[in-house]
mmCIF file of C-alpha atoms in Angstrom:
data_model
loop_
_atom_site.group_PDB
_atom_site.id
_atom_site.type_symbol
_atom_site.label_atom_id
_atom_site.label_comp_id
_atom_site.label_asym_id
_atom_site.label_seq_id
_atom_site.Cartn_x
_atom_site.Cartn_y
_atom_site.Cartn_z
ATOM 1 C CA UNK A 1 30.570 73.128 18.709
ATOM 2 C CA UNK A 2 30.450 74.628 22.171
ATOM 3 C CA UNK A 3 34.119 75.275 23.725
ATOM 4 C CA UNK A 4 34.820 74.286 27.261
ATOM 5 C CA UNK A 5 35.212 76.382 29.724
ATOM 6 C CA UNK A 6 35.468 75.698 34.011
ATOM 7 C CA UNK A 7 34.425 78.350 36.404
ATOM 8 C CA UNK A 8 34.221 77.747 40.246
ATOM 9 C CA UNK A 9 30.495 77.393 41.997
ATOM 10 C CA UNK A 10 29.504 78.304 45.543
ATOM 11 C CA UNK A 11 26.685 76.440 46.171
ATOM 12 C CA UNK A 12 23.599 79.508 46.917
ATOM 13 C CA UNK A 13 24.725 80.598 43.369
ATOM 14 C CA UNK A 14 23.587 76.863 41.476
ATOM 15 C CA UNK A 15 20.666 76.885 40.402
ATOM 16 C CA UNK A 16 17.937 73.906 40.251
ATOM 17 C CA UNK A 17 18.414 73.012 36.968
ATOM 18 C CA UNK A 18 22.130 72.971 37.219
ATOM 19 C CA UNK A 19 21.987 70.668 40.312
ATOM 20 C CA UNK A 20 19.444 68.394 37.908
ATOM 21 C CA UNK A 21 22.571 68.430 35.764
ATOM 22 C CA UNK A 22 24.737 67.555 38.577
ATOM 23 C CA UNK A 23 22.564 64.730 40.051
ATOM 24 C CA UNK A 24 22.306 63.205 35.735
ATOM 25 C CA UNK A 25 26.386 63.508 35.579
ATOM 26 C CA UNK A 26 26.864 62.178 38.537
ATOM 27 C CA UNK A 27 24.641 58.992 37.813
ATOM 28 C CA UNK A 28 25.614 58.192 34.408
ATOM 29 C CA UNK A 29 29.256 58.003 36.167
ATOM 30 C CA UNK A 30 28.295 55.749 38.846
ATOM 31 C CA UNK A 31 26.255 54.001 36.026
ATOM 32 C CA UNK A 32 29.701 52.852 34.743
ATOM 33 C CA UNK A 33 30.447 50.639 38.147
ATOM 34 C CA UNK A 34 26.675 49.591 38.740
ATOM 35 C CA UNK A 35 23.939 50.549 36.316
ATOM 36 C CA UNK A 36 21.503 48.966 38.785
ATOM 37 C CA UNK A 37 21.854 51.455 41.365
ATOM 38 C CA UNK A 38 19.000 54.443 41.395
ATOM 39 C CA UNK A 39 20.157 57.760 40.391
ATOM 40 C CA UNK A 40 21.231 60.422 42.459
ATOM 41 C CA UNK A 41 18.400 62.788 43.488
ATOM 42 C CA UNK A 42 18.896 66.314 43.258
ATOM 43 C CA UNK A 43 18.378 66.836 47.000
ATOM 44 C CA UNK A 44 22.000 64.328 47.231
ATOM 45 C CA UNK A 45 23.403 66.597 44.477
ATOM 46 C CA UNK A 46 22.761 70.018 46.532
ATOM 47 C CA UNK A 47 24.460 68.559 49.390
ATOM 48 C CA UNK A 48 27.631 67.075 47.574
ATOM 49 C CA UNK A 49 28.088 70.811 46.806
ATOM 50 C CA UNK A 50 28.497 71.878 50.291
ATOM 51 C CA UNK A 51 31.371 74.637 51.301
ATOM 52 C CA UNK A 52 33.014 72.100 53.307
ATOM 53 C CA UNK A 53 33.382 73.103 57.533
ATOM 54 C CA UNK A 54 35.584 75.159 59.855
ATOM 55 C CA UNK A 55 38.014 72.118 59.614
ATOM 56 C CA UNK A 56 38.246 72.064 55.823
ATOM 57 C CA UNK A 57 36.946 74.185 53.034
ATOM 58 C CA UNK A 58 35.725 72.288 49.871
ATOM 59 C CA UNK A 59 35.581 74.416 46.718
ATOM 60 C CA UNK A 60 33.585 73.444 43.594
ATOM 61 C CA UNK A 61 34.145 73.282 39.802
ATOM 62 C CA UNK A 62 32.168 73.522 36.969
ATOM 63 C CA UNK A 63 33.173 72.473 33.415
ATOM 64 C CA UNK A 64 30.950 73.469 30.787
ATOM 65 C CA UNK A 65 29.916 73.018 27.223
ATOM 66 C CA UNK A 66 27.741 75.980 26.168
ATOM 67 C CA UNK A 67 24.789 75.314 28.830
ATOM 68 C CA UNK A 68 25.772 72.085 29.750
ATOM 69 C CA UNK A 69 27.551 71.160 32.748
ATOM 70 C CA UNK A 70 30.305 68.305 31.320
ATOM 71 C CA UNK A 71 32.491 67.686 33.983
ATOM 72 C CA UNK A 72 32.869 68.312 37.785
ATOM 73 C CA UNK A 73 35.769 69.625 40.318
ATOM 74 C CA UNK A 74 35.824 68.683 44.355
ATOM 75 C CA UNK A 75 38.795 70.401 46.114
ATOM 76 C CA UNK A 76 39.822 69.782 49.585
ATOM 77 C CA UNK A 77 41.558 71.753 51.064
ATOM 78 C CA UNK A 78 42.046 70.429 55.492
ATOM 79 C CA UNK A 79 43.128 73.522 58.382
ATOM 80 C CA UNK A 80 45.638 71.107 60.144
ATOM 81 C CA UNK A 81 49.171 72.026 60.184
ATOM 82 C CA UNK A 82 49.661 68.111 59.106
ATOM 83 C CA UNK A 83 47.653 68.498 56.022
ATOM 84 C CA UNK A 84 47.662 72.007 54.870
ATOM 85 C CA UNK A 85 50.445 71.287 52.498
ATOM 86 C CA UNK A 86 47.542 69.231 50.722
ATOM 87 C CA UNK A 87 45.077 70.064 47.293
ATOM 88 C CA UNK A 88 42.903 67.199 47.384
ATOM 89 C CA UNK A 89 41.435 66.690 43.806
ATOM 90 C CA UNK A 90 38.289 64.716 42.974
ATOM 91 C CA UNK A 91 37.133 64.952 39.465
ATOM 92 C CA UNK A 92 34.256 63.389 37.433
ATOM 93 C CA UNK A 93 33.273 64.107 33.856
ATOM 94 C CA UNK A 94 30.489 62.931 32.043
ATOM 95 C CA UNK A 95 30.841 59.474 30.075
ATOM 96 C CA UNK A 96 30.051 61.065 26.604
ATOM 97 C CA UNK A 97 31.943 64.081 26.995
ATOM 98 C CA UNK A 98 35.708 62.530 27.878
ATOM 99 C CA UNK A 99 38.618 62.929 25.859
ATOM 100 C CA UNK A 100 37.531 66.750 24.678
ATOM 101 C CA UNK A 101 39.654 68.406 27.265
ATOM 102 C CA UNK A 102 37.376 69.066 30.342
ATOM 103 C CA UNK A 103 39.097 66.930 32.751
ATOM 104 C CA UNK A 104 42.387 68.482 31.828
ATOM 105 C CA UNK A 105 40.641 71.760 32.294
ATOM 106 C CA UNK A 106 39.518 71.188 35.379
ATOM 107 C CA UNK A 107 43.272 69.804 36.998
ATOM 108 C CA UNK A 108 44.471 73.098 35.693
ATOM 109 C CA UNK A 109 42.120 75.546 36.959
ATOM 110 C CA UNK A 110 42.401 73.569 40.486
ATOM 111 C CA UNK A 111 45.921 74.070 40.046
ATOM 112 C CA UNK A 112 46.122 77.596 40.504
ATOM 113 C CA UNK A 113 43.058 77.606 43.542
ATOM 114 C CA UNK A 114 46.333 74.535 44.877
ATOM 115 C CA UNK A 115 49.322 77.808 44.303
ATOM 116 C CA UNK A 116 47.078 80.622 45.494
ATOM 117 C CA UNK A 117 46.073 78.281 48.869
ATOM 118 C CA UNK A 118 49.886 77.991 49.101
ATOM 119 C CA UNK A 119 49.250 73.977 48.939
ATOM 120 C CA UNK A 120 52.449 71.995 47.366
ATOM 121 C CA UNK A 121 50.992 68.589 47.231
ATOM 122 C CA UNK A 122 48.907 67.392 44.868
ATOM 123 C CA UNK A 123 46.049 64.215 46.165
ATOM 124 C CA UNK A 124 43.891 62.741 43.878
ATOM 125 C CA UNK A 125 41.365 60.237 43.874
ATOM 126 C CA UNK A 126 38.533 58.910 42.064
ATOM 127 C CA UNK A 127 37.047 55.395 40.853
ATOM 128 C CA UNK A 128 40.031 53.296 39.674
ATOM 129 C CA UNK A 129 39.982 52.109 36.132
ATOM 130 C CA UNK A 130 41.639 51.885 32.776
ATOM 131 C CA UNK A 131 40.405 55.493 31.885
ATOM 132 C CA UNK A 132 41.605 57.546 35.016
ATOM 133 C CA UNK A 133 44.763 55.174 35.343
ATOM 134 C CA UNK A 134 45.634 56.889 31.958
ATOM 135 C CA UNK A 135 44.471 60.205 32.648
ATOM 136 C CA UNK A 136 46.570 60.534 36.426
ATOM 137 C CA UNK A 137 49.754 58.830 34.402
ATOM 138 C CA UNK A 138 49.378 61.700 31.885
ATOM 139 C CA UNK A 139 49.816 64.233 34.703
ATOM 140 C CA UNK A 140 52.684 62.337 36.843
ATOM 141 C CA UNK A 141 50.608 61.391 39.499
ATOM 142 C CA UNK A 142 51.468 57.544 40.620
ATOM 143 C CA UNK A 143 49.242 55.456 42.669
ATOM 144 C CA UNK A 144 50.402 55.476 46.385
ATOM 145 C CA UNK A 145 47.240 53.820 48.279
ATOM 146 C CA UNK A 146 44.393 51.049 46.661
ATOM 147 C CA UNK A 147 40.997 51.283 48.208
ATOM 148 C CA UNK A 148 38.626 48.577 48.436
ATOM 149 C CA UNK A 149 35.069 49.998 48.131
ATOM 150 C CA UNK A 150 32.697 46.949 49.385
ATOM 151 C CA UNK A 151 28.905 46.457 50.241
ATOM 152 C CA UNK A 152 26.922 44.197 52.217
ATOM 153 C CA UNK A 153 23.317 44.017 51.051
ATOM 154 C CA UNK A 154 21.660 43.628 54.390
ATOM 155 C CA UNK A 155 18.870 41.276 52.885
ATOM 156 C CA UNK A 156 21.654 38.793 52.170
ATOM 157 C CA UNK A 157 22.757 38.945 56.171
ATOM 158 C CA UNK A 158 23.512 35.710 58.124
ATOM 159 C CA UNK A 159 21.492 37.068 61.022
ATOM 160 C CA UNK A 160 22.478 33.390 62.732
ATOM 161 C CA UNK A 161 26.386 34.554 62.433
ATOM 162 C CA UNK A 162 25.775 38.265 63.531
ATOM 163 C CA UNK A 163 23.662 36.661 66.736
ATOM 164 C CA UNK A 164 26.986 34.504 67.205
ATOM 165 C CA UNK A 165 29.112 38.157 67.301
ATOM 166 C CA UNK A 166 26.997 39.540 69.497
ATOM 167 C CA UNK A 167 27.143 36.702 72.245
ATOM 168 C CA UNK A 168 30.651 35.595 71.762
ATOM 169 C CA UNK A 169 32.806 38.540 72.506
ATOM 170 C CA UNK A 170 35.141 37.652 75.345
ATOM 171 C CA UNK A 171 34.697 41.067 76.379
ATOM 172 C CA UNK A 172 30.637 40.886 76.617
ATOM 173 C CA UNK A 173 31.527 38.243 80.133
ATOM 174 C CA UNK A 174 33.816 40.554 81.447
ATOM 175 C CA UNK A 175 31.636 43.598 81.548
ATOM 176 C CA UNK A 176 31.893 45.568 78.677
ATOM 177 C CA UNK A 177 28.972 47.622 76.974
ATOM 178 C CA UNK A 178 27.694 48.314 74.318
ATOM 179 C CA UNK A 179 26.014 52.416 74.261
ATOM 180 C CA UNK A 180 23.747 53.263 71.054
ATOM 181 C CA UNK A 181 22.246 57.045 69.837
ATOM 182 C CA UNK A 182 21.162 58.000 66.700
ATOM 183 C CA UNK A 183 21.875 62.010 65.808
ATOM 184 C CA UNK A 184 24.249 63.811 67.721
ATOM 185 C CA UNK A 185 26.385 62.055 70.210
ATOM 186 C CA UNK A 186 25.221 63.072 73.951
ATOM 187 C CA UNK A 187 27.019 65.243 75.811
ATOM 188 C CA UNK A 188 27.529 62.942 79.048
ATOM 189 C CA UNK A 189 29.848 60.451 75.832
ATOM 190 C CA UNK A 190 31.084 63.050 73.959
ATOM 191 C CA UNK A 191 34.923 62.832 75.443
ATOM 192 C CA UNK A 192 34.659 58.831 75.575
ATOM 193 C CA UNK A 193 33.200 58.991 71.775
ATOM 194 C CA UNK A 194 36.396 61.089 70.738
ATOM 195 C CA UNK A 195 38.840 59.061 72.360
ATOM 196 C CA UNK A 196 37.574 55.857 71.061
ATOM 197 C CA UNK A 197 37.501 57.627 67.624
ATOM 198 C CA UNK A 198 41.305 58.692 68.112
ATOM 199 C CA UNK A 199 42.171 54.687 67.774
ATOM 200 C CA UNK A 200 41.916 55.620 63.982
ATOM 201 C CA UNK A 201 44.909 57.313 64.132
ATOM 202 C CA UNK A 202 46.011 53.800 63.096
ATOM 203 C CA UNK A 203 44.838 53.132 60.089
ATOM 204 C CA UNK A 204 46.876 52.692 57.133
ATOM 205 C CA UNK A 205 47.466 55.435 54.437
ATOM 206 C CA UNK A 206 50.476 53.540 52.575
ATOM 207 C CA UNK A 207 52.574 55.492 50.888
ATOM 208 C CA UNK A 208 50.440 58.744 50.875
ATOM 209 C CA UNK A 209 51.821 62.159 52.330
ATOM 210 C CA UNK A 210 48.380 62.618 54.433
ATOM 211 C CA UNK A 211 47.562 62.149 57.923
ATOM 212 C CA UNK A 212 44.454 61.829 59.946
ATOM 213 C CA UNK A 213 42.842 64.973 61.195
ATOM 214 C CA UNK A 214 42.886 65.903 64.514
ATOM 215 C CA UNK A 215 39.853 64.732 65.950
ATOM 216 C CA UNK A 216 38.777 66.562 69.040
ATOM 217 C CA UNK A 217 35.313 67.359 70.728
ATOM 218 C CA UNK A 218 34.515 70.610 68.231
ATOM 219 C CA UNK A 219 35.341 68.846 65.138
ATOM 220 C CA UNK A 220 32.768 66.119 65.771
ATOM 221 C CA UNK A 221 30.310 68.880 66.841
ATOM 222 C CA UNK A 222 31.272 70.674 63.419
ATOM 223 C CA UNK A 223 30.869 68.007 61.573
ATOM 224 C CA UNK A 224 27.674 66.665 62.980
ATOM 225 C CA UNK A 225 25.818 69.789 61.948
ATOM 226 C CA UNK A 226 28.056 69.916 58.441
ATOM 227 C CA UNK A 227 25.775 66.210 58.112
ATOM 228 C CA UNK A 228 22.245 67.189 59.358
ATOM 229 C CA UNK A 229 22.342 70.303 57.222
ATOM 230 C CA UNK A 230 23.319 67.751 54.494
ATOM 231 C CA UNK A 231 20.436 65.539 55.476
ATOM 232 C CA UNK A 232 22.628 62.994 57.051
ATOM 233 C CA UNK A 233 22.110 61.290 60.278
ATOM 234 C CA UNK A 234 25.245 59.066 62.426
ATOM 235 C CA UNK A 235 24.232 56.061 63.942
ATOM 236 C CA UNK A 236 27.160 55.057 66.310
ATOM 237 C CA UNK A 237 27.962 51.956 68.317
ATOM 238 C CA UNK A 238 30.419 53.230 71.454
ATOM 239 C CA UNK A 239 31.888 50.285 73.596
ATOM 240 C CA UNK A 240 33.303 50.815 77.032
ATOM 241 C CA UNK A 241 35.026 48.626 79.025
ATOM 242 C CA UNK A 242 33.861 47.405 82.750
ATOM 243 C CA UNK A 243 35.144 50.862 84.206
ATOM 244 C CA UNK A 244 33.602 52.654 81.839
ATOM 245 C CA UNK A 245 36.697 53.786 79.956
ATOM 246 C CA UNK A 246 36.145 53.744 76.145
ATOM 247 C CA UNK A 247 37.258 50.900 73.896
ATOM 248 C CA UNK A 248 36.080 50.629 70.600
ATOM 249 C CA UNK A 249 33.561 52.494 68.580
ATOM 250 C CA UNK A 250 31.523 52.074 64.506
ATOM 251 C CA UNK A 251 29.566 54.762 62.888
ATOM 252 C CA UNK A 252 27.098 54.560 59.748
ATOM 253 C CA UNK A 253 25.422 57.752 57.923
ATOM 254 C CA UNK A 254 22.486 57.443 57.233
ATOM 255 C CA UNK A 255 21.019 59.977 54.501
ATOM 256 C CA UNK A 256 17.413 60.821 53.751
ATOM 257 C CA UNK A 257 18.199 62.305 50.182
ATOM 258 C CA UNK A 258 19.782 58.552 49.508
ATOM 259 C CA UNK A 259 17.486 56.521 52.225
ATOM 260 C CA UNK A 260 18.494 52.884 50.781
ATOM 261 C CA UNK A 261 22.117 53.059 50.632
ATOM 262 C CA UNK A 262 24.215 53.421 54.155
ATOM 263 C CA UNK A 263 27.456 54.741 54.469
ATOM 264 C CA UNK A 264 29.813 53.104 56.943
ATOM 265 C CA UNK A 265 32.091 55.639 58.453
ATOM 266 C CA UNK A 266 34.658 54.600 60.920
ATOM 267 C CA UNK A 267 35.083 51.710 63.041
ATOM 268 C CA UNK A 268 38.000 51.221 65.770
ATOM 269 C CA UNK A 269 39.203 49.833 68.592
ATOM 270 C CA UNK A 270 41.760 51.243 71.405
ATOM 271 C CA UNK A 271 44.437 49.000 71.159
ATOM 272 C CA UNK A 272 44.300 48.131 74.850
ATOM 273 C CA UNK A 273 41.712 46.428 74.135
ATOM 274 C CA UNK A 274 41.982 44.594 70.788
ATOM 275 C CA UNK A 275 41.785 40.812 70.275
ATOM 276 C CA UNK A 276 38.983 40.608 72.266
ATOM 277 C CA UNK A 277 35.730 40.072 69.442
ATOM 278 C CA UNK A 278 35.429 44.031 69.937
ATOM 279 C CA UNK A 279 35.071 44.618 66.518
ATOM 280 C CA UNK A 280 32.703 42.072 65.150
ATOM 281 C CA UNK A 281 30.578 42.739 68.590
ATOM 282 C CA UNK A 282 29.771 46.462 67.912
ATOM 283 C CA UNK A 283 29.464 45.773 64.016
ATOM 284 C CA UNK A 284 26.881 42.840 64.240
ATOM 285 C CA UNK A 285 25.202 45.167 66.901
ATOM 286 C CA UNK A 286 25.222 48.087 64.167
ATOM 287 C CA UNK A 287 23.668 45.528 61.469
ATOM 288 C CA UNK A 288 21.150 44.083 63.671
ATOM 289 C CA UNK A 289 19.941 47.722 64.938
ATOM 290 C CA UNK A 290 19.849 48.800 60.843
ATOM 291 C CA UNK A 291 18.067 45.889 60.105
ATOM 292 C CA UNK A 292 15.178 46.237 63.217
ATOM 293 C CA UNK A 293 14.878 49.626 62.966
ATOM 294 C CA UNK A 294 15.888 51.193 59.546
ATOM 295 C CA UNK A 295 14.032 49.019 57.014
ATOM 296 C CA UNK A 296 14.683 51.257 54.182
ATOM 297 C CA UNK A 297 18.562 50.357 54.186
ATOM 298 C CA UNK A 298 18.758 48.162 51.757
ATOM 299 C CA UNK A 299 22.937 48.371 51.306
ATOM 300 C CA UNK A 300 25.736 49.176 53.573
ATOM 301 C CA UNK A 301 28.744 50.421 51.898
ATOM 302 C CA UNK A 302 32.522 50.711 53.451
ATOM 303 C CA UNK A 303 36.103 51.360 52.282
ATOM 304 C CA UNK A 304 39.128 49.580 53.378
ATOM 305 C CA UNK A 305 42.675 50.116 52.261
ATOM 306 C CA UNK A 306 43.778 47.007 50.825
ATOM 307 C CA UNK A 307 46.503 46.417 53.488
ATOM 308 C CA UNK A 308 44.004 46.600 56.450
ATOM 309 C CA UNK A 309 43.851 43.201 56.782
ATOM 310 C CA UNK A 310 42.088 42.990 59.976
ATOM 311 C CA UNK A 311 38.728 45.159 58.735
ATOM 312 C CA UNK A 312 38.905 43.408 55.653
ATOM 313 C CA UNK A 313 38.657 40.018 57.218
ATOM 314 C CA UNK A 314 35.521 41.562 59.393
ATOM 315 C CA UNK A 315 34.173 42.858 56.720
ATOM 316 C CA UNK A 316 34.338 39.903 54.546
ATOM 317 C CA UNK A 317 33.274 37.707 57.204
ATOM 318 C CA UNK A 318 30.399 39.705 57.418
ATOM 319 C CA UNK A 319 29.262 39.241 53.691
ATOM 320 C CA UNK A 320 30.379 42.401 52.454
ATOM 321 C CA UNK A 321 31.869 42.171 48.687
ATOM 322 C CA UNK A 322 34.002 44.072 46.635
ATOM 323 C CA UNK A 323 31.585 47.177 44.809
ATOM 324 C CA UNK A 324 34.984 48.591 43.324
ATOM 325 C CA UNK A 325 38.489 50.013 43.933
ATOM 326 C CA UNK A 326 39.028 53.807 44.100
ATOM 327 C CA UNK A 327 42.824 54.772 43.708
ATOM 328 C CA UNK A 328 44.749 57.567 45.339
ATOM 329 C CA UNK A 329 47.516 59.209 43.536
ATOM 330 C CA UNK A 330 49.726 62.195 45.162
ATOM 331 C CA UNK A 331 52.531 64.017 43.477
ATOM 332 C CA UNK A 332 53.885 67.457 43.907
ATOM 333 C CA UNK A 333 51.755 70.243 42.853
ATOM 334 C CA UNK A 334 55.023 72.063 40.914
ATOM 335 C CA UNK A 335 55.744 68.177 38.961
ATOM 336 C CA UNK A 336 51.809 68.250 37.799
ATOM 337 C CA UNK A 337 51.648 71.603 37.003
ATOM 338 C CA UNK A 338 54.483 70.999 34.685
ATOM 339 C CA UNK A 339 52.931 67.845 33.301
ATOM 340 C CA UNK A 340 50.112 69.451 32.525
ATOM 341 C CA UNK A 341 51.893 72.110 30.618
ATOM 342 C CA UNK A 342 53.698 69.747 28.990
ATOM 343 C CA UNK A 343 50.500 68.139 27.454
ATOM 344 C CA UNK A 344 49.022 71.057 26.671
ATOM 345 C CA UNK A 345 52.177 72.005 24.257
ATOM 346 C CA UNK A 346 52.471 68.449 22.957
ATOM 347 C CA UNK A 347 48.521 69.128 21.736
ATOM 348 C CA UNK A 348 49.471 72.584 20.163
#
């Protein structure tokens, strides 16, 4: 029997046949929600392992059986004053390998990267279920915010409805417009971009200590090179209004190491200009463009809180259905530390 052990990665040190083992862990857990989906390449893999940006680092786990990579660590760890109190944990461990002690292993060791980053919160999330329910309630961490995780398959799309969005809009008459790129934003909508972006400030995070990160000019441009060196590509929908102001704005990732499968990102509207058909406008106008000109997107997938009842109803006017829920759990770092001490003397 080969005894677990975690070590942290950095991802110029994996090599190809540990990302292979990385892309086959990562499938067989996605397997569990939808077996139907293709597995994740290893070009996907290599790019999940990525350092993070100069807004927030991302370190990377490792749980091991001998040669075998069992189980998988994503810390996040955001620069903001608002969020640096904050050691966001993501953890996945192979189906067949669960209940041996690598998840367990892997809380701990992020633990300690949590106290030496001076971080005193504790976020985690992950696929919601009977089986991390029970692991997050061994370690004191209680649910604090439900996501829904949905997907529109764009061959089921009522192409008659999103015509209807795109003609209907109260604010189409009254001279709004509608301003498309694909890649980086341009320079000359850069400001307009962010400020329409900032209208996400709004969106619901429940009961979780967390707020939205800053978003300014250089963290788009950061994070619009973070996603082409990743292989990913935005596709953004920018509204402004008749003086050219901005007013509401959608975004989708496209990614060439997962071409079928779409990634919405956000979608918002200045709340000047709400109730209006802004949001439905720019959306059917981001489906019709995927569907003329990206023929290889076969699925769209979003998540929602399940108290944002207005992009919910869009969303599931719009065909989209529930994939599944993902939970997020926070506690503080010192109460799961402790926790996990506790099980680890109850286990001798």
């Amino acid at each position: 029997m080969n005894y677990i052990t975690t070590r942290e990665i950095h991802v110029e040190d994996v090599t190809d046949s540990e990302v292979q083992q990385v892309a086959d862990l990562m499938s067989a857990c996605a397997a569990e929600v939808d077996p139907k989906d293709p597995p994740f390449t290893t070009g996907f893999a290599r790019g999940e392992l990525h350092g993070g940006t100069a807004v927030r680092t991302m370190r990377r786990l490792f749980a091991t059986a001998g040669d075998e990579i069992v189980g998988l660590g994503e810390l996040e760890l955001h620069h903001d004053d608002a969020n640096k109190h904050i050691l966001g944990v993501y953890l996945q461990v192979h189906p067949t390998h669960r209940r041996q002690g690598a998840g367990t292993m892997l809380l701990e060791h992020a633990l300690k990267i949590g106290i030496e980053e001076d971080r005193s919160s504790v976020l985690a999330w992950g696929v919601r279920s009977e089986v991390s329910a029970a692991f997050w309630d061994t370690f004191a961490l209680p649910e604090k915010q439900v996501e829904r995780m949905s997907r529109l398959r764009l061959a089921d799309v009522d192409q008659d409805l999103m015509t209807e969005w795109r003609t209907t809009s109260t604010a189409r008459p009254a001279g709004y417009t509608l301003h498309s790129w694909l890649g980086a934003c341009p320079d000359e909508l850069l400001t307009k971009y962010v400020e329409a972006y900032r209208a996400m400030y709004d969106a619901p995070f429940d009961e979780l200590d967390l707020s939205m990160p800053e978003i300014t000019e250089e963290s788009i441009r950061v994070t619009e090179t973070n996603h082409a060196d990743r292989g990913m590509t935005e596709r953004v929908v920018l509204a402004l209004d008749p003086d050219g102001a901005p007013a509401a704005v959608t975004e989708i990732a496209l990614l060439s190491t997962r071409p079928w499968h779409a990634w919405q990102q956000g979608t918002s509207t200045i709340a000047a200009h709400r109730g209006q058909g802004l949001g439905r406008w720019i959306k059917a106008e981001m489906v019709m463009q995927l569907l003329e000109e990206h023929p290889e997107v076969a699925v769209i997938e979003t998540g929602n809180a399940s108290t944002n009842a207005s992009m919910l109803n869009i969303n599931n006017a719009m065909g989209f259905e529930v994939h599944e829920e993902e939970t997020a759990r926070q506690a503080s770092l010192v109460d799961v530390l402790a926790a996990v001490e506790a099980h680890r003397s109850s286990r001798g």
